[in-house]
PDB file of C-alpha atoms in Angstrom:
ATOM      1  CA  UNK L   1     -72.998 -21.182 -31.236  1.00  0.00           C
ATOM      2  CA  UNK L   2     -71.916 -21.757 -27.639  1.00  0.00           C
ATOM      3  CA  UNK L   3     -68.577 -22.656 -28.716  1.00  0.00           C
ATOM      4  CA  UNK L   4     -68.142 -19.525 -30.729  1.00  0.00           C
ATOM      5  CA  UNK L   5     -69.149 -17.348 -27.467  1.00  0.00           C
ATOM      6  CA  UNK L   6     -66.556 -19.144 -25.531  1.00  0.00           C
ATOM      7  CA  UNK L   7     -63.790 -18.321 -28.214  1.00  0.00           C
ATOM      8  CA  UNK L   8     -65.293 -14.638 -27.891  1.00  0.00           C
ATOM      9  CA  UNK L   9     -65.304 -14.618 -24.318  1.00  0.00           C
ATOM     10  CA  UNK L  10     -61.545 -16.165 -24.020  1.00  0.00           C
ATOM     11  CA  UNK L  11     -60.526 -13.110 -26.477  1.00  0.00           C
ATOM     12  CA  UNK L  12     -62.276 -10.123 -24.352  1.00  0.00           C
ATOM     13  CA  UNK L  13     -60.924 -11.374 -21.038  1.00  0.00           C
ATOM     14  CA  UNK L  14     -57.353 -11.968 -22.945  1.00  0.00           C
ATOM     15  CA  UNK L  15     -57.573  -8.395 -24.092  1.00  0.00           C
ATOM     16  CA  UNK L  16     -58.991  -7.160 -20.687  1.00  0.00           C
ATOM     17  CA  UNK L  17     -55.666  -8.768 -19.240  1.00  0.00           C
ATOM     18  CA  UNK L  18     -53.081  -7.337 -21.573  1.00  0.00           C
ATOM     19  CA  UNK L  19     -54.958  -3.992 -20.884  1.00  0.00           C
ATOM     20  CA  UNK L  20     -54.566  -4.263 -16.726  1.00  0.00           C
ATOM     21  CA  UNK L  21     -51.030  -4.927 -17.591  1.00  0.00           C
ATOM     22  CA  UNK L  22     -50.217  -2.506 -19.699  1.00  0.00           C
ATOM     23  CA  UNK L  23     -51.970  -0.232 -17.548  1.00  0.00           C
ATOM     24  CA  UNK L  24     -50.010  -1.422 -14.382  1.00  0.00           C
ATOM     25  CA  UNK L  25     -46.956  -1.481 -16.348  1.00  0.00           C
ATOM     26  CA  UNK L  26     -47.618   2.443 -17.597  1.00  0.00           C
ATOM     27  CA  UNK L  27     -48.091   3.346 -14.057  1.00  0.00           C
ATOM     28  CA  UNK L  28     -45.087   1.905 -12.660  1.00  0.00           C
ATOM     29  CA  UNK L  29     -42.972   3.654 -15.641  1.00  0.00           C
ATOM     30  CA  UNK L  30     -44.766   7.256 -14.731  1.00  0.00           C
ATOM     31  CA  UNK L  31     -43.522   6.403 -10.668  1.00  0.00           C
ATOM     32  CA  UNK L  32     -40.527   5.905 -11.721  1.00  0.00           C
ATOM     33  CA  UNK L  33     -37.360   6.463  -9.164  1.00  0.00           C
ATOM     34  CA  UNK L  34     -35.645   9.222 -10.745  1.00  0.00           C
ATOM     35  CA  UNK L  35     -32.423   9.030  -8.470  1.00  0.00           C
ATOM     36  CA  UNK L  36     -31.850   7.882  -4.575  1.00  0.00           C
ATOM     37  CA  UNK L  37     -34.196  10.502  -3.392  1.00  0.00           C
ATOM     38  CA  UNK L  38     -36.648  10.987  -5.584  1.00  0.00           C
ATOM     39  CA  UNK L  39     -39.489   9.386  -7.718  1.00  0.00           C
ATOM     40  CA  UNK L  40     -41.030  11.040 -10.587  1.00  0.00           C
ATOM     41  CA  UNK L  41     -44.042  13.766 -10.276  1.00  0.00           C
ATOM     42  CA  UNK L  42     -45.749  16.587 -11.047  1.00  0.00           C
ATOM     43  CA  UNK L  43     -43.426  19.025  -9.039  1.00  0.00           C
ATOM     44  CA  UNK L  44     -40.382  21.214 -10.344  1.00  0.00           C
ATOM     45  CA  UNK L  45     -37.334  20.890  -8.140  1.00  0.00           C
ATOM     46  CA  UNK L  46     -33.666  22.196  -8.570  1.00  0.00           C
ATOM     47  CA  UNK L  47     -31.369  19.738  -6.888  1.00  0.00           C
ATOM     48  CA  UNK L  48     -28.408  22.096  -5.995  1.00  0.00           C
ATOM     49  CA  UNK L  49     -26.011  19.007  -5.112  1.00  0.00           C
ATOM     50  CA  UNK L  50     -26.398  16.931  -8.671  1.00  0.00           C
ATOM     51  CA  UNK L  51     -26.731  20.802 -10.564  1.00  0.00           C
ATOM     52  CA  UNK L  52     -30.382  19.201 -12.100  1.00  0.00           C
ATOM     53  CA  UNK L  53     -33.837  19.708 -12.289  1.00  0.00           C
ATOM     54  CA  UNK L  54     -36.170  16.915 -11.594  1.00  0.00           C
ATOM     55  CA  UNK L  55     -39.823  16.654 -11.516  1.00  0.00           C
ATOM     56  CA  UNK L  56     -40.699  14.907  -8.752  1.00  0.00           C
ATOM     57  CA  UNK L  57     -43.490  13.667  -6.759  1.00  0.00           C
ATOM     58  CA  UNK L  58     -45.100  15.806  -3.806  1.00  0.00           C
ATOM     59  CA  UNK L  59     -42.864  13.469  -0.807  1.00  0.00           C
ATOM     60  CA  UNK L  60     -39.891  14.239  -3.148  1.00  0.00           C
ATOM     61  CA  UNK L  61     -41.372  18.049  -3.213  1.00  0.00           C
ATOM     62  CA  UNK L  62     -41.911  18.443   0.798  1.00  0.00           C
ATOM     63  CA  UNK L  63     -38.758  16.511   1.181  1.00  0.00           C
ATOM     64  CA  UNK L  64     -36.240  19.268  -0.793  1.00  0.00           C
ATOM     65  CA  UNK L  65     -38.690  22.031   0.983  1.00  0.00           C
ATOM     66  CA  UNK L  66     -37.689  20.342   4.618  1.00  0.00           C
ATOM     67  CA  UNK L  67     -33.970  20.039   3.497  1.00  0.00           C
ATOM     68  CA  UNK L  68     -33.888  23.537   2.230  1.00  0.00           C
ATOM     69  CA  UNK L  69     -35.146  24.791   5.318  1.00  0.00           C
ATOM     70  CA  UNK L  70     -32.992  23.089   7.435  1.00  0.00           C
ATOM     71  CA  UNK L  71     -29.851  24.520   5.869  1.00  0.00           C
ATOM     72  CA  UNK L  72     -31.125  27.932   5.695  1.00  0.00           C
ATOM     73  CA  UNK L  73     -31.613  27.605   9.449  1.00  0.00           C
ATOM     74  CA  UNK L  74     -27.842  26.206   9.923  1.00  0.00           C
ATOM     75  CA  UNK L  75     -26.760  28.520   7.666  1.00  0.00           C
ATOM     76  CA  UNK L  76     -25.482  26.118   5.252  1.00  0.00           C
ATOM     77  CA  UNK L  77     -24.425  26.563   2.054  1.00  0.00           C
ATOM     78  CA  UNK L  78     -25.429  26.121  -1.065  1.00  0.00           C
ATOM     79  CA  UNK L  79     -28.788  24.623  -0.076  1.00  0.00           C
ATOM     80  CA  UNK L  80     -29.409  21.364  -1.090  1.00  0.00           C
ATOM     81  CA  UNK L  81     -32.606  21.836  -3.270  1.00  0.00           C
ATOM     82  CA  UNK L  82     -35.230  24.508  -4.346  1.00  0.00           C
ATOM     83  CA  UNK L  83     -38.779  23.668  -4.451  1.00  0.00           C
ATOM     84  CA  UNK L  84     -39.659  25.635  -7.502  1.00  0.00           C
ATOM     85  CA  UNK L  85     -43.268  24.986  -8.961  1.00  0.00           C
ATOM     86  CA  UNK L  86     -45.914  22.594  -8.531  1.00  0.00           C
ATOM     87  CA  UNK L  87     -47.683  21.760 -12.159  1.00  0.00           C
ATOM     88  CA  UNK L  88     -51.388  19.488 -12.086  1.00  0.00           C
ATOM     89  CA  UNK L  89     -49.626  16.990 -14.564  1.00  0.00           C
ATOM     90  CA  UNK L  90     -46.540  15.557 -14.928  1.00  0.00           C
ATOM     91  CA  UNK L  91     -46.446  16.484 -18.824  1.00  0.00           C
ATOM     92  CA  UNK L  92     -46.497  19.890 -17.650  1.00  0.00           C
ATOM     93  CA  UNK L  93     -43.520  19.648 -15.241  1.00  0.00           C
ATOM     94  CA  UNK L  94     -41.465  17.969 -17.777  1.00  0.00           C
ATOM     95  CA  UNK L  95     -42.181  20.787 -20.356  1.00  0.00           C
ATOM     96  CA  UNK L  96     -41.286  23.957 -17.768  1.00  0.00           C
ATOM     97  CA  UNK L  97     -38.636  21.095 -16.878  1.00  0.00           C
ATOM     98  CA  UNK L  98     -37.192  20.979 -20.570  1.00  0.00           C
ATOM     99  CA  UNK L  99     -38.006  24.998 -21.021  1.00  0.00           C
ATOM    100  CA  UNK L 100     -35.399  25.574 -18.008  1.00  0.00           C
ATOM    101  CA  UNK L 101     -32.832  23.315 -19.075  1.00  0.00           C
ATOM    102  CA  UNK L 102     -32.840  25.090 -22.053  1.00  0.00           C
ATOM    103  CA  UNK L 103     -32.238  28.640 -20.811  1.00  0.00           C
ATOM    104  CA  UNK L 104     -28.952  30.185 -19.818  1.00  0.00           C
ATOM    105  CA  UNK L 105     -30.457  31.185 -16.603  1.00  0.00           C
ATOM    106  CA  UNK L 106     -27.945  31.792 -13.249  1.00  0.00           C
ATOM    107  CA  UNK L 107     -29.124  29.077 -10.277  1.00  0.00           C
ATOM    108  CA  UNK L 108     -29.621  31.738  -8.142  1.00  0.00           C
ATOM    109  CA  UNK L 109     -32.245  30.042  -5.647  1.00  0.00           C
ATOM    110  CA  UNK L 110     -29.482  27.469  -4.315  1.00  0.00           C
ATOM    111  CA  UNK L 111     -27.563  30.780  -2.446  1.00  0.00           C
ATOM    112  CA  UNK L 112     -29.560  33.085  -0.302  1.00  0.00           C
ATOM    113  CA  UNK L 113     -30.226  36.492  -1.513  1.00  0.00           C
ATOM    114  CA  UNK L 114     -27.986  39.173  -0.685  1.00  0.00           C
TER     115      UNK L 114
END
């Protein structure tokens, strides 16, 4: 009998482990480094200089909102990024993300308006 509760103990804490891995390893494929800039989130970007959208997390967010108003105070042209849209998961960024892709739409927010 206490043999058989060892074997079922050595089983739950083997299954416990290969769950906190495949846990860790889920979250490290989520956070993912989508290019030299950015990691992956739940915020809509338009990255003017690689002609993409990316949904990145909020540093990558604040970081194309400083960049974009730093060349909009130099005057610079086209602006680097656009911080479009910030979504509360990252399933719905990448669905707006693959819903944009998809449309013909001009990339106006990378000039300023006129």
């Amino acid at each position: 009998m206490f043999i058989k509760f060892l074997v079922l103990l050595t089983v739950l804490f083997s299954i416990q482990g290969h769950a906190q891995e495949d846990e860790a390893l889920t979250e490290k494929k989520s956070n993912y480094q989508v290019n030299d800039d950015y990691k992956a989130g739940n915020d809509l970007i338009y990255d003017c200089a690689r002609i993409a959208y990316a949904c990145v997390d909020e540093d990558g967010y604040n970081k194309c909102n400083e960049k974009r108003k730093e060349a909009i105070e130099k005057k610079i042209e086209p602006y680097p990024c656009a911080p479009l849209k910030k979504f509360p998961t990252k399933i719905n960024c990448a669905q707006k993300n693959y819903e944009v892709i998809e449309s013909l739409a001009k990339k106006r927010f990378c000039y300023p308006k006129t």
